[in-house]
Coordinates of N, CA and C in Angstrom, one line a residue:
Chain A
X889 N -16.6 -1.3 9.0 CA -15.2 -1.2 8.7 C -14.7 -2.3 7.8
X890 N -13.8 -1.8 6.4 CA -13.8 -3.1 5.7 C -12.5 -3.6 6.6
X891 N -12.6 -5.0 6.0 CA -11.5 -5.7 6.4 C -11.0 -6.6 5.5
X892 N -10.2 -7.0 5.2 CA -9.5 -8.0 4.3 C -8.5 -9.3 4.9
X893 N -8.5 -10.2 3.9 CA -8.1 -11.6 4.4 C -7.7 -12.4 3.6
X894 N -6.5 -13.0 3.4 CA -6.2 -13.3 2.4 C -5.8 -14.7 3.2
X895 N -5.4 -15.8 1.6 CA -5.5 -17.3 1.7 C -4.9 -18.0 1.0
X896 N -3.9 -18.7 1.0 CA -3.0 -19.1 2.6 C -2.3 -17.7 2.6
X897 N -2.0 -17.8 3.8 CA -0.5 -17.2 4.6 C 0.3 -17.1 3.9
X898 N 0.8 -18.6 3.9 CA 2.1 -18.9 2.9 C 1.9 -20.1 2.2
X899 N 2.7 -20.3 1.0 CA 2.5 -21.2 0.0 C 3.9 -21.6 -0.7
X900 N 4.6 -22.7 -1.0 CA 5.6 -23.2 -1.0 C 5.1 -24.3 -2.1
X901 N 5.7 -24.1 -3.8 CA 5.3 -24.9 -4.8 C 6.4 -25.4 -5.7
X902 N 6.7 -26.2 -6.5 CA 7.5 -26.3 -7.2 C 7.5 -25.8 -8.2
X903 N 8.4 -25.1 -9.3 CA 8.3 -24.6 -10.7 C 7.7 -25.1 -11.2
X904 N 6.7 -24.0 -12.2 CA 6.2 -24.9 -12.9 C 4.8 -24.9 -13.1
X905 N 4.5 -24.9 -11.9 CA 3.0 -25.3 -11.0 C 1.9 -24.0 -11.5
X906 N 0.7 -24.0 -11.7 CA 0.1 -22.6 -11.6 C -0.9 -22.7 -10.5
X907 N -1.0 -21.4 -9.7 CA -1.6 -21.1 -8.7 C -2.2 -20.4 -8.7
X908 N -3.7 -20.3 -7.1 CA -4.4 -19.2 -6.9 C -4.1 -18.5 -5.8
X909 N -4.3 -17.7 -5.6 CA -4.4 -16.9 -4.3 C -5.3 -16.5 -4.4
X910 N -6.2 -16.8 -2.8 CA -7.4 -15.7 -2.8 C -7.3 -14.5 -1.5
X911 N -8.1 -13.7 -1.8 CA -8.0 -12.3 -1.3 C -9.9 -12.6 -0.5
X912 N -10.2 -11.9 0.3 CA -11.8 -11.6 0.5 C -11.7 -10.6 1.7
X913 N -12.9 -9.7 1.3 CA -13.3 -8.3 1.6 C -14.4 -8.4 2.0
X914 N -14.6 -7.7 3.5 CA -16.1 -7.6 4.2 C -16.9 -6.7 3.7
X915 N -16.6 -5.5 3.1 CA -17.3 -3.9 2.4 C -17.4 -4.7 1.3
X916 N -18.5 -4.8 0.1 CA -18.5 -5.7 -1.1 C -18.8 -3.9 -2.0
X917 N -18.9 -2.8 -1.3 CA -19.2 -1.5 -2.2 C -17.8 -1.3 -2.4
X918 N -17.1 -1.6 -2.7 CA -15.4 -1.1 -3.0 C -15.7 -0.2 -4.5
X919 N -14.3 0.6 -4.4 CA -14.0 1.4 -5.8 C -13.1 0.7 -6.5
X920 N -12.3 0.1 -6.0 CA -11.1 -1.0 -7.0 C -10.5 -1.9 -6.3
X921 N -10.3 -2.8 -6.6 CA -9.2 -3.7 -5.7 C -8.0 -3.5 -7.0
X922 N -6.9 -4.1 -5.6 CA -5.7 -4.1 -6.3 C -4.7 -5.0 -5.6
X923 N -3.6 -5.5 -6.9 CA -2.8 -7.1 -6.3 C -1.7 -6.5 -6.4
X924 N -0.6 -6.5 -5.5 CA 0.6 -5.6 -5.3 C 1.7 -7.1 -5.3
X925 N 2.6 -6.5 -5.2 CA 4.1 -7.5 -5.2 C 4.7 -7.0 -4.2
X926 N 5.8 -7.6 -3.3 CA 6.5 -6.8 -2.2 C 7.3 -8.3 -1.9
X927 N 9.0 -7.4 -2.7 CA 10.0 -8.2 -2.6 C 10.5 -8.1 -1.0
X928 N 11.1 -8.6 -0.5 CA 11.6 -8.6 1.0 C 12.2 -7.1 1.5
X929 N 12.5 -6.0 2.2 CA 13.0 -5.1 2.1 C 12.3 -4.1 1.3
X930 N 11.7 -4.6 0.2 CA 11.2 -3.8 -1.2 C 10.1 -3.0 -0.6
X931 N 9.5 -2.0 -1.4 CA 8.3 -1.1 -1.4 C 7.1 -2.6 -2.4
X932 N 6.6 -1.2 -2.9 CA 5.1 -2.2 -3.4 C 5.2 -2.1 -5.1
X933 N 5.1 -3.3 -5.9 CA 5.0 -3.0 -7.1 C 3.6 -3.8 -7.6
X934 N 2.8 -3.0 -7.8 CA 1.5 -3.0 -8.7 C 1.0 -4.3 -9.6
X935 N 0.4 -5.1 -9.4 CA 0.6 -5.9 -10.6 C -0.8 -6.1 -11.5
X936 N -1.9 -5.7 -10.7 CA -2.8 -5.7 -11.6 C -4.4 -4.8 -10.9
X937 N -4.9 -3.8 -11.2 CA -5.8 -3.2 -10.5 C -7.2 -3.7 -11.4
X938 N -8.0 -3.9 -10.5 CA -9.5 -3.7 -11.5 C -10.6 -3.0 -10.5
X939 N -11.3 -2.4 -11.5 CA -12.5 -1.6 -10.7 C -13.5 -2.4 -10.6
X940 N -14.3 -1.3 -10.0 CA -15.9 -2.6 -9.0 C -16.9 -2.6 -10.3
X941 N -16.3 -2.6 -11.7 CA -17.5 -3.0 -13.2 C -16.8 -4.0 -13.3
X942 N -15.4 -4.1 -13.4 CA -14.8 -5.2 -13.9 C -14.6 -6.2 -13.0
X943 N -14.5 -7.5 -13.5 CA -14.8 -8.7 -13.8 C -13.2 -9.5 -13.1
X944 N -12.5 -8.6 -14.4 CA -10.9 -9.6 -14.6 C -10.2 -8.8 -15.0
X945 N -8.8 -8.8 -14.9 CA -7.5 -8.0 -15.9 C -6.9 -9.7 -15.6
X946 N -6.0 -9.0 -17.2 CA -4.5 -10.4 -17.0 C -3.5 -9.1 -17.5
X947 N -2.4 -10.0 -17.1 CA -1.3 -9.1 -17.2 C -0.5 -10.5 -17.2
X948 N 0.2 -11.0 -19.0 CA 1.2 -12.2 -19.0 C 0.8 -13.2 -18.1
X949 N 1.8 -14.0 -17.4 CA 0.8 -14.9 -16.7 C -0.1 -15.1 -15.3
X950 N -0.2 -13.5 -15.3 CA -1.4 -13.3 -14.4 C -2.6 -13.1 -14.5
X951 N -3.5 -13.4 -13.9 CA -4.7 -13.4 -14.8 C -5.6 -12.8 -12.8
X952 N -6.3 -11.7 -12.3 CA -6.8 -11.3 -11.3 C -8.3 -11.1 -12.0
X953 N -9.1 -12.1 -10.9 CA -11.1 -12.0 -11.1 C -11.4 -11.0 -10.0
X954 N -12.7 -10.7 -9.7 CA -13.1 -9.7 -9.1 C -14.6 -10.4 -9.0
X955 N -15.3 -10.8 -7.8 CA -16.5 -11.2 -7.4 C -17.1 -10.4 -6.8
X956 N -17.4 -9.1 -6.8 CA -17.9 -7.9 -5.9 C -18.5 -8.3 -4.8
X957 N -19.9 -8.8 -5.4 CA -21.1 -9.4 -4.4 C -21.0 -10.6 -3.3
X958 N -19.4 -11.3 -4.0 CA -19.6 -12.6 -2.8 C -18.3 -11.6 -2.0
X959 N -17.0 -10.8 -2.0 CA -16.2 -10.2 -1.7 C -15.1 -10.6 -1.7
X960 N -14.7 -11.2 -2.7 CA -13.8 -12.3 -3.4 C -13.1 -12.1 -4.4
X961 N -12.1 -12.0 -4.7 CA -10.8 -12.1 -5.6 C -9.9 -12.9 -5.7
X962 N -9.6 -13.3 -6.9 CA -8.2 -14.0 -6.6 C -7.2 -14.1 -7.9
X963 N -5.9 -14.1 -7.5 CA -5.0 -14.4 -8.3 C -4.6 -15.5 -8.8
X964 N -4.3 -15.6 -10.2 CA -3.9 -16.5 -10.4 C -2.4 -16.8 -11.3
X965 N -1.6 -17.3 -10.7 CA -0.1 -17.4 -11.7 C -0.2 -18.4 -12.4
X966 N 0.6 -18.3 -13.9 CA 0.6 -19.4 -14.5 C 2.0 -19.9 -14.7
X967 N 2.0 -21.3 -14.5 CA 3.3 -21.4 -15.1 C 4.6 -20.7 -13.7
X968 N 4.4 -21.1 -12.9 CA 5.0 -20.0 -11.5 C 6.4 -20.3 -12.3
X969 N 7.4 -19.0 -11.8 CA 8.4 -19.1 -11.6 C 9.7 -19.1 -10.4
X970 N 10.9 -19.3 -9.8 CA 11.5 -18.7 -8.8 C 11.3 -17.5 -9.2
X971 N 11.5 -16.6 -9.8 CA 11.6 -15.0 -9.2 C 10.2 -14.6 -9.3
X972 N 8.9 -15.8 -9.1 CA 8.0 -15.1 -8.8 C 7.6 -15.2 -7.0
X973 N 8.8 -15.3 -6.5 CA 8.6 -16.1 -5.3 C 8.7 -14.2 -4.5
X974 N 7.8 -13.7 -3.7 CA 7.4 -12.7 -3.2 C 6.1 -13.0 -2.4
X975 N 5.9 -11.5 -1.5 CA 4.6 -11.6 -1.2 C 3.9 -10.5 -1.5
X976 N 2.4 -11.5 -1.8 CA 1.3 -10.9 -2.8 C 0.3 -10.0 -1.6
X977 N 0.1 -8.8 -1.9 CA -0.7 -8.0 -1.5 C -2.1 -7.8 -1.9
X978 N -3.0 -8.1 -1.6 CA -4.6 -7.6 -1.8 C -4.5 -6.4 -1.0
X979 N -5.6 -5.6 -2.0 CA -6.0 -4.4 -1.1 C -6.9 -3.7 -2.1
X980 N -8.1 -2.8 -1.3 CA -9.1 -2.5 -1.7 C -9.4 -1.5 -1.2
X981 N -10.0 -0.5 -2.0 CA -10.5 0.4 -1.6 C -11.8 1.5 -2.0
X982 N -12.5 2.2 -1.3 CA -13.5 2.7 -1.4 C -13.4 4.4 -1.5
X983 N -14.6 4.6 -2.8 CA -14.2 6.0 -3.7 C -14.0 7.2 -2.5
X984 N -12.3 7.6 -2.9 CA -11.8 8.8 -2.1 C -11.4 8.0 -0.9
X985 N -11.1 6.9 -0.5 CA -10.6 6.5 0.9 C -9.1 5.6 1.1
X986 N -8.9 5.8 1.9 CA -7.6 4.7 1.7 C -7.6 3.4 1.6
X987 N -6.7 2.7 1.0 CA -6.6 1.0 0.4 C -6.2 0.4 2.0
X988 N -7.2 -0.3 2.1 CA -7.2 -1.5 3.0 C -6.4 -2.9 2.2
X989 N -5.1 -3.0 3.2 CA -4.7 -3.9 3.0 C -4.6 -5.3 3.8
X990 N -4.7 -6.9 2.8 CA -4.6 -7.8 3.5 C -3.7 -8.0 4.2
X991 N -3.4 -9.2 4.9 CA -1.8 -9.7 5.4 C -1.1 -10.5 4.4
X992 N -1.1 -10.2 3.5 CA -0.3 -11.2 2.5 C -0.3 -12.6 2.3
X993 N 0.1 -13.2 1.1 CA 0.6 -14.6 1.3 C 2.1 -14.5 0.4
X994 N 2.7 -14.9 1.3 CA 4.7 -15.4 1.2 C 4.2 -16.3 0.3
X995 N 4.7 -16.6 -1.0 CA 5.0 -17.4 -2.2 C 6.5 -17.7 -2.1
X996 N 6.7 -19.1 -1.8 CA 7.9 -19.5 -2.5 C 7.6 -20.9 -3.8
X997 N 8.5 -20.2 -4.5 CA 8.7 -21.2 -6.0 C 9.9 -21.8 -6.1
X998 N 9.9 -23.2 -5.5 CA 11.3 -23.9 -5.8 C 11.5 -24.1 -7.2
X999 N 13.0 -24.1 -7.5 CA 13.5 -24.3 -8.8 C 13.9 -26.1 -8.8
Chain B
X1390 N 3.8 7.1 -16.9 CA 2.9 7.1 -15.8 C 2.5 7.8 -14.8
X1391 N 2.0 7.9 -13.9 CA 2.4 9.2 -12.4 C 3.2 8.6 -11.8
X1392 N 3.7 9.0 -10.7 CA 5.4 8.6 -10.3 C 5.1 9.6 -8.9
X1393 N 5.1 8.9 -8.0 CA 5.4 9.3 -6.3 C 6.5 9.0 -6.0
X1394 N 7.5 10.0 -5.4 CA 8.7 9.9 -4.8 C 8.7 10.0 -3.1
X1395 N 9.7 9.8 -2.7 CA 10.3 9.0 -0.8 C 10.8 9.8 -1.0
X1396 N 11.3 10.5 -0.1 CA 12.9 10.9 0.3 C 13.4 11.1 1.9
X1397 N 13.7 10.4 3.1 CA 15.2 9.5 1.7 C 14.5 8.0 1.9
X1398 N 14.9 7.2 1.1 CA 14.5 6.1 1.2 C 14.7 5.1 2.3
X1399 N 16.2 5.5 2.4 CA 16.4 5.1 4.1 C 16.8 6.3 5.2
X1400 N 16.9 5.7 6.2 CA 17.3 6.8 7.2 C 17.2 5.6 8.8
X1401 N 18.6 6.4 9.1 CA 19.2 5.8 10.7 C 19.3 6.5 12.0
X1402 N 18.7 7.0 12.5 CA 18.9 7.6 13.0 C 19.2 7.2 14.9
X1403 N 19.4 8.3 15.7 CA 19.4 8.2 17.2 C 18.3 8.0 17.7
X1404 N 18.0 7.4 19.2 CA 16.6 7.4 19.8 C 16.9 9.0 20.1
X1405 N 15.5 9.9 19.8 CA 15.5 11.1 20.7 C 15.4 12.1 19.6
X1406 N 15.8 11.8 18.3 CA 15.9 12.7 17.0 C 14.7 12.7 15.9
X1407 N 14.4 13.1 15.6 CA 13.5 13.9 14.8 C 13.5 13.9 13.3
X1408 N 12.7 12.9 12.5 CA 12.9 12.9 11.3 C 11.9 12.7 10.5
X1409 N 12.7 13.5 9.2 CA 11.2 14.2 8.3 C 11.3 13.3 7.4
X1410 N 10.0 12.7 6.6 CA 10.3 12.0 5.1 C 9.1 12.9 4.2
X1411 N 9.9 12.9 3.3 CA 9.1 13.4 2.2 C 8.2 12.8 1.1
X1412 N 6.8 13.2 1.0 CA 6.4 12.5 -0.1 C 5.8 13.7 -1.4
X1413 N 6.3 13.2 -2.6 CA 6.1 13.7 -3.7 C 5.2 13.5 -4.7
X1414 N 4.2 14.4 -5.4 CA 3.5 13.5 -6.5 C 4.7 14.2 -7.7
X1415 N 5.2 13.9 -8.6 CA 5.9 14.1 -9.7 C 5.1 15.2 -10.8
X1416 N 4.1 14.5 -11.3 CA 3.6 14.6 -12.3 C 2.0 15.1 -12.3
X1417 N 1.3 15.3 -11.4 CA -0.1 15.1 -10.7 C -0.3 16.4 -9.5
X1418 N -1.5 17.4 -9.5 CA -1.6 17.5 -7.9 C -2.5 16.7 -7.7
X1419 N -1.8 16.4 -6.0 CA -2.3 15.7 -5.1 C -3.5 16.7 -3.8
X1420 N -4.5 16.7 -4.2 CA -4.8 17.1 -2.3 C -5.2 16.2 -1.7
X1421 N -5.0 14.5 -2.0 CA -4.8 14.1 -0.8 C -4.0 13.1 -0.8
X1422 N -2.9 13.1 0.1 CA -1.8 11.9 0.4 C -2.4 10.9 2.0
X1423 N -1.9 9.8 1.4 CA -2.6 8.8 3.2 C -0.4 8.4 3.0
X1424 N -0.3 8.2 4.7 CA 0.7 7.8 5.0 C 0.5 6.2 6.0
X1425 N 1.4 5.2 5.2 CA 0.8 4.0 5.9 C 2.5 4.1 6.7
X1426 N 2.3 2.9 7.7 CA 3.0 1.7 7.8 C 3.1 0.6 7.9
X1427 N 4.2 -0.2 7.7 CA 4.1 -1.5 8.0 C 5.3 -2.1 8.8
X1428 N 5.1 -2.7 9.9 CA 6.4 -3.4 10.6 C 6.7 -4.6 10.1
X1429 N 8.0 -4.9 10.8 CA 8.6 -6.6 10.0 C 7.4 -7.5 9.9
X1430 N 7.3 -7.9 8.7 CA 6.3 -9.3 9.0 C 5.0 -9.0 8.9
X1431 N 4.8 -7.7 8.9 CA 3.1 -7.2 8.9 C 3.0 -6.6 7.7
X1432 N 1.6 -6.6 7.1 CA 0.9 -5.7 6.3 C 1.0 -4.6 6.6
X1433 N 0.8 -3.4 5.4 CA 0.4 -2.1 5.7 C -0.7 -1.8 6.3
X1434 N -0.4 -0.5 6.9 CA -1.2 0.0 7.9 C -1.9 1.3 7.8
X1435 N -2.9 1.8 7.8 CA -3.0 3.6 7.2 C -2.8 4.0 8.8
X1436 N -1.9 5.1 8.5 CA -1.4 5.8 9.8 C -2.9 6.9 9.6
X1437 N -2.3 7.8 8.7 CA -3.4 9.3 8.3 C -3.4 9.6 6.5
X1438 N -4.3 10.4 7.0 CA -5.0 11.4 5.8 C -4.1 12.5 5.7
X1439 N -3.6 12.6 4.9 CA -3.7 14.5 4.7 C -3.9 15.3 3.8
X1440 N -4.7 15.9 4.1 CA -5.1 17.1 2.8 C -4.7 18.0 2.8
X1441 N -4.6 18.6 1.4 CA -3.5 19.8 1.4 C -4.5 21.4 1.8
X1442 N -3.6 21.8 2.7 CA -4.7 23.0 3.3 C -5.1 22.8 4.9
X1443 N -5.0 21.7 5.3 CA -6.1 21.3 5.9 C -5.4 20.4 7.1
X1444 N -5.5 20.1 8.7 CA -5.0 19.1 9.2 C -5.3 18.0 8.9
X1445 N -4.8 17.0 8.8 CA -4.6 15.7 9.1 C -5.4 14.7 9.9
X1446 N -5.9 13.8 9.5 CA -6.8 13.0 10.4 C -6.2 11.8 10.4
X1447 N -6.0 11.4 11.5 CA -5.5 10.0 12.3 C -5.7 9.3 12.3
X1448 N -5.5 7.8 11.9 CA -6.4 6.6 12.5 C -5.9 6.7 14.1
X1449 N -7.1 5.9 14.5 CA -7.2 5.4 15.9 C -5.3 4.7 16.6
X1450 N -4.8 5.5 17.7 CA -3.9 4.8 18.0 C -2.6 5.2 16.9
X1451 N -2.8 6.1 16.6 CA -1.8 6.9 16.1 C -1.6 8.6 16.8
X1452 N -0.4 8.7 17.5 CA -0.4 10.1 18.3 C -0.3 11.1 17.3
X1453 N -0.5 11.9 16.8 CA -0.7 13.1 16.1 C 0.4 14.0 16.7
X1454 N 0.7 13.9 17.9 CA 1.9 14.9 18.4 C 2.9 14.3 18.2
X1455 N 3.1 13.3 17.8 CA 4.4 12.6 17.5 C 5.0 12.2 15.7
X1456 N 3.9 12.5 15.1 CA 3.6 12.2 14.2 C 3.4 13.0 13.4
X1457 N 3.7 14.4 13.4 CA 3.2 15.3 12.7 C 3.2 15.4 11.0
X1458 N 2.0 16.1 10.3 CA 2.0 15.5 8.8 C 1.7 17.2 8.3
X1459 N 2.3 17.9 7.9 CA 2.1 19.3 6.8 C 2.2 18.5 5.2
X1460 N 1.0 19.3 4.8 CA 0.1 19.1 3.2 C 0.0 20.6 2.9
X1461 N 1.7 21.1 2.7 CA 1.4 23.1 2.6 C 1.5 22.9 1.1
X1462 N 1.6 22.2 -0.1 CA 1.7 22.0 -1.4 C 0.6 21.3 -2.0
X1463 N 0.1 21.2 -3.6 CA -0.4 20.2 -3.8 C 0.3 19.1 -4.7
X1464 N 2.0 18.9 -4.3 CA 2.3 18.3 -4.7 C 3.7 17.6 -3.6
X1465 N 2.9 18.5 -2.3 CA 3.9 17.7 -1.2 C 3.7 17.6 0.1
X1466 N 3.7 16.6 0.4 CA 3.3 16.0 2.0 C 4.5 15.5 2.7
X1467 N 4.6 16.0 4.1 CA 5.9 15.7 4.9 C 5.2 15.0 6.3
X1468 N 6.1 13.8 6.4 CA 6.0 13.0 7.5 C 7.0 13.0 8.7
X1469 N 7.0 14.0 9.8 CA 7.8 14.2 10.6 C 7.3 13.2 12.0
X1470 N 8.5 12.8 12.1 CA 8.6 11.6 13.5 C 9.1 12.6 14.3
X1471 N 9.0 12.6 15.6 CA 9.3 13.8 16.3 C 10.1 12.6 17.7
X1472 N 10.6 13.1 17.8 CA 11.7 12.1 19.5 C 11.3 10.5 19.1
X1473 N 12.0 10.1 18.2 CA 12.0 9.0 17.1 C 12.7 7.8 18.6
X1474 N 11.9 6.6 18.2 CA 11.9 5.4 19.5 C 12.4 3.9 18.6
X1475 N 13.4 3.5 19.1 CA 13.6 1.8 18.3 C 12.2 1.3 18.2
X1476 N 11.2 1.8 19.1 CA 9.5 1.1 18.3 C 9.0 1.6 17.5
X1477 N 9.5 2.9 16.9 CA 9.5 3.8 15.5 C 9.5 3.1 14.4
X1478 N 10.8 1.9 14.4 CA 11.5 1.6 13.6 C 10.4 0.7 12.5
X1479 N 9.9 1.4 11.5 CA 9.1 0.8 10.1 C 9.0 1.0 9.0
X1480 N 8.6 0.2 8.1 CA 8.3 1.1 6.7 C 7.2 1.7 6.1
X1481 N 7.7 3.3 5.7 CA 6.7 4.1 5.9 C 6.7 4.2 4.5
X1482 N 5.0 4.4 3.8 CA 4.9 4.6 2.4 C 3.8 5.3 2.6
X1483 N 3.9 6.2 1.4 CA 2.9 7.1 1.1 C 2.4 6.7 0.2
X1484 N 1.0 7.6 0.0 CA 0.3 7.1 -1.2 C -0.4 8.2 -1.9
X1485 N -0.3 9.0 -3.3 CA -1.2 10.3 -3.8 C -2.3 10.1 -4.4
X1486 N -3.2 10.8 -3.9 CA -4.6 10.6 -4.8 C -3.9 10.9 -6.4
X1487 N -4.5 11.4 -7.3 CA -4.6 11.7 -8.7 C -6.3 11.6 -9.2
X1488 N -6.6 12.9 -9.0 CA -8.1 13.0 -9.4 C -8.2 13.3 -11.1
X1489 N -7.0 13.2 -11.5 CA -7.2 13.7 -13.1 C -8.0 15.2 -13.3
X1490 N -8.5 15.3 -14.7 CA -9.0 16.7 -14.8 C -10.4 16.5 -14.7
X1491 N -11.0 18.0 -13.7 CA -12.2 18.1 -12.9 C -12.8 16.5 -12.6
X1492 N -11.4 15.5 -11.6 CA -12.2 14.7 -10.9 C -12.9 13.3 -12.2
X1493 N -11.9 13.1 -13.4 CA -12.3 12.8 -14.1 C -12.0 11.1 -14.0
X1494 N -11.0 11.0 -12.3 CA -10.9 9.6 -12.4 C -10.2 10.0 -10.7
X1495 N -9.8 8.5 -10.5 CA -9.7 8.6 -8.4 C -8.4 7.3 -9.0
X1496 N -7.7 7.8 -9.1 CA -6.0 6.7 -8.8 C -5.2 7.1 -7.7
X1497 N -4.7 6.1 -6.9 CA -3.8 6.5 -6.1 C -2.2 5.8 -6.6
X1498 N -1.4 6.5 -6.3 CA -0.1 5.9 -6.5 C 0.7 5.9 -5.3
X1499 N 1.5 4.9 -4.9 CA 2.4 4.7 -4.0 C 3.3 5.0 -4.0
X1500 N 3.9 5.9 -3.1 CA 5.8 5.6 -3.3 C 6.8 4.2 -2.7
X1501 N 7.9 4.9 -3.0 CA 8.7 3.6 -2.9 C 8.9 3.2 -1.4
X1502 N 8.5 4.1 -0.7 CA 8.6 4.1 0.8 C 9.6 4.7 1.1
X1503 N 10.4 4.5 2.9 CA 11.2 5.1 3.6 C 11.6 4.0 4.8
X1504 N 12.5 3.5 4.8 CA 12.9 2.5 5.8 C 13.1 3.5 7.2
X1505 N 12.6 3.6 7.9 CA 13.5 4.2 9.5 C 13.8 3.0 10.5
X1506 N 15.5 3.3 10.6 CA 15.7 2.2 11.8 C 16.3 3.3 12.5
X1507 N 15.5 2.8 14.1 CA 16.2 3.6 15.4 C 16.4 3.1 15.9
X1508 N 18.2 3.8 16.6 CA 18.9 3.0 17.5 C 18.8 3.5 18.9

């Protein structure tokens, strides 16, 4: 059964700062992982998917790796901002099955 | 892009009442929608499967008679809470396959969800 785990919990930085988040997955045969956003109250907004060939996507100052074999991902912001202050969703999933998701890490970015 | 709709995005209802949410693919058929949740403070959760045609499969610890899921479209899945309980009370999101043409690709898209608070 896969399972996901993400690292830290929560993270509290000053502006400015660039950071990683990591994500890691027990099933290393995944079909794609994917890094979601989720404002307070909010649904899910997408920020960067890549499949089990790729490597990496960036998207502005995001930049998401993909380690298949060790079961490892992580994000990285650059340059953080306050409105990038949310929490980050990992989730993964295997061809035709539903996305297993982690428990998040709460990002706060003081101004 | 593809585009999955909620409806309604929120909803309040009584303990004891009965409430449906709708999930939409826009643009895509879907035959298969998964319905998650997530409570305050937790990650999502996959509640079920549902294929259009076809019942619904459960995860573990999910009642199925309370919970009922019709996939009579391939472009719509309904999430009915049946005698709805203040421990009901979560956010429910769906999510549509999109196989593209003959299976030429596997995306899923999420909706915006469905807040249910019961009182």
């Amino acid at each position: 059964k896969q399972e996901v785990t993400q690292i830290p919990a929560a993270l509290s930085v000053p502006e400015g700062e660039n950071l990683v988040l990591n994500c890691s997955f027990t099933d290393s045969a995944i079909y794609n992982l994917q890094w979601f956003r989720q404002d307070p109250g909010k649904g899910l907004t997408s920020l960067l998917l890549i499949q089990s060939s790729q490597r990496e996507q960036t998207s502005g100052r995001l930049n998401a790796s993909l380690d298949k074999s060790s079961g490892r991902s992580t994000l990285y912001i650059a340059a953080s901002q306050p409105g990038d202050s949310a929490t980050y969703l990992c989730a993964v999933n295997n061809y035709g099955q539903n996305f297993v998701f982690g428990p998040g890490t709460r990002l706060s970015v003081l101004p | 892009g593809a585009v999955v709709s909620q409806h309604p995005s929120r909803v309040i209802c009584k303990s004891g009442t009965s409430v449906k949410i709708e999930c939409r693919s826009l643009d895509f058929q879907a035959t298969t929608m998964f319905w998650y949740r997530q409570f305050p403070k937790q990650s999502l959760m996959l509640m079920a499967t549902s294929n259009e045609g076809s019942k619904a499969t459960y995860e573990q610890g999910v009642e199925k008679d309370k919970f009922l899921i019709n996939h009579a479209s391939l472009t719509l899945s309904t999430l009915t809470v049946t005698s709805a309980h203040p421990e009901d009370s979560s956010f429910y999101i769906c999510s549509a396959r999109d196989l593209g043409l003959a299976g030429s690709k596997d995306t899923q898209y999420f909706g915006p969800g469905t807040r249910l608070t019961v009182l």
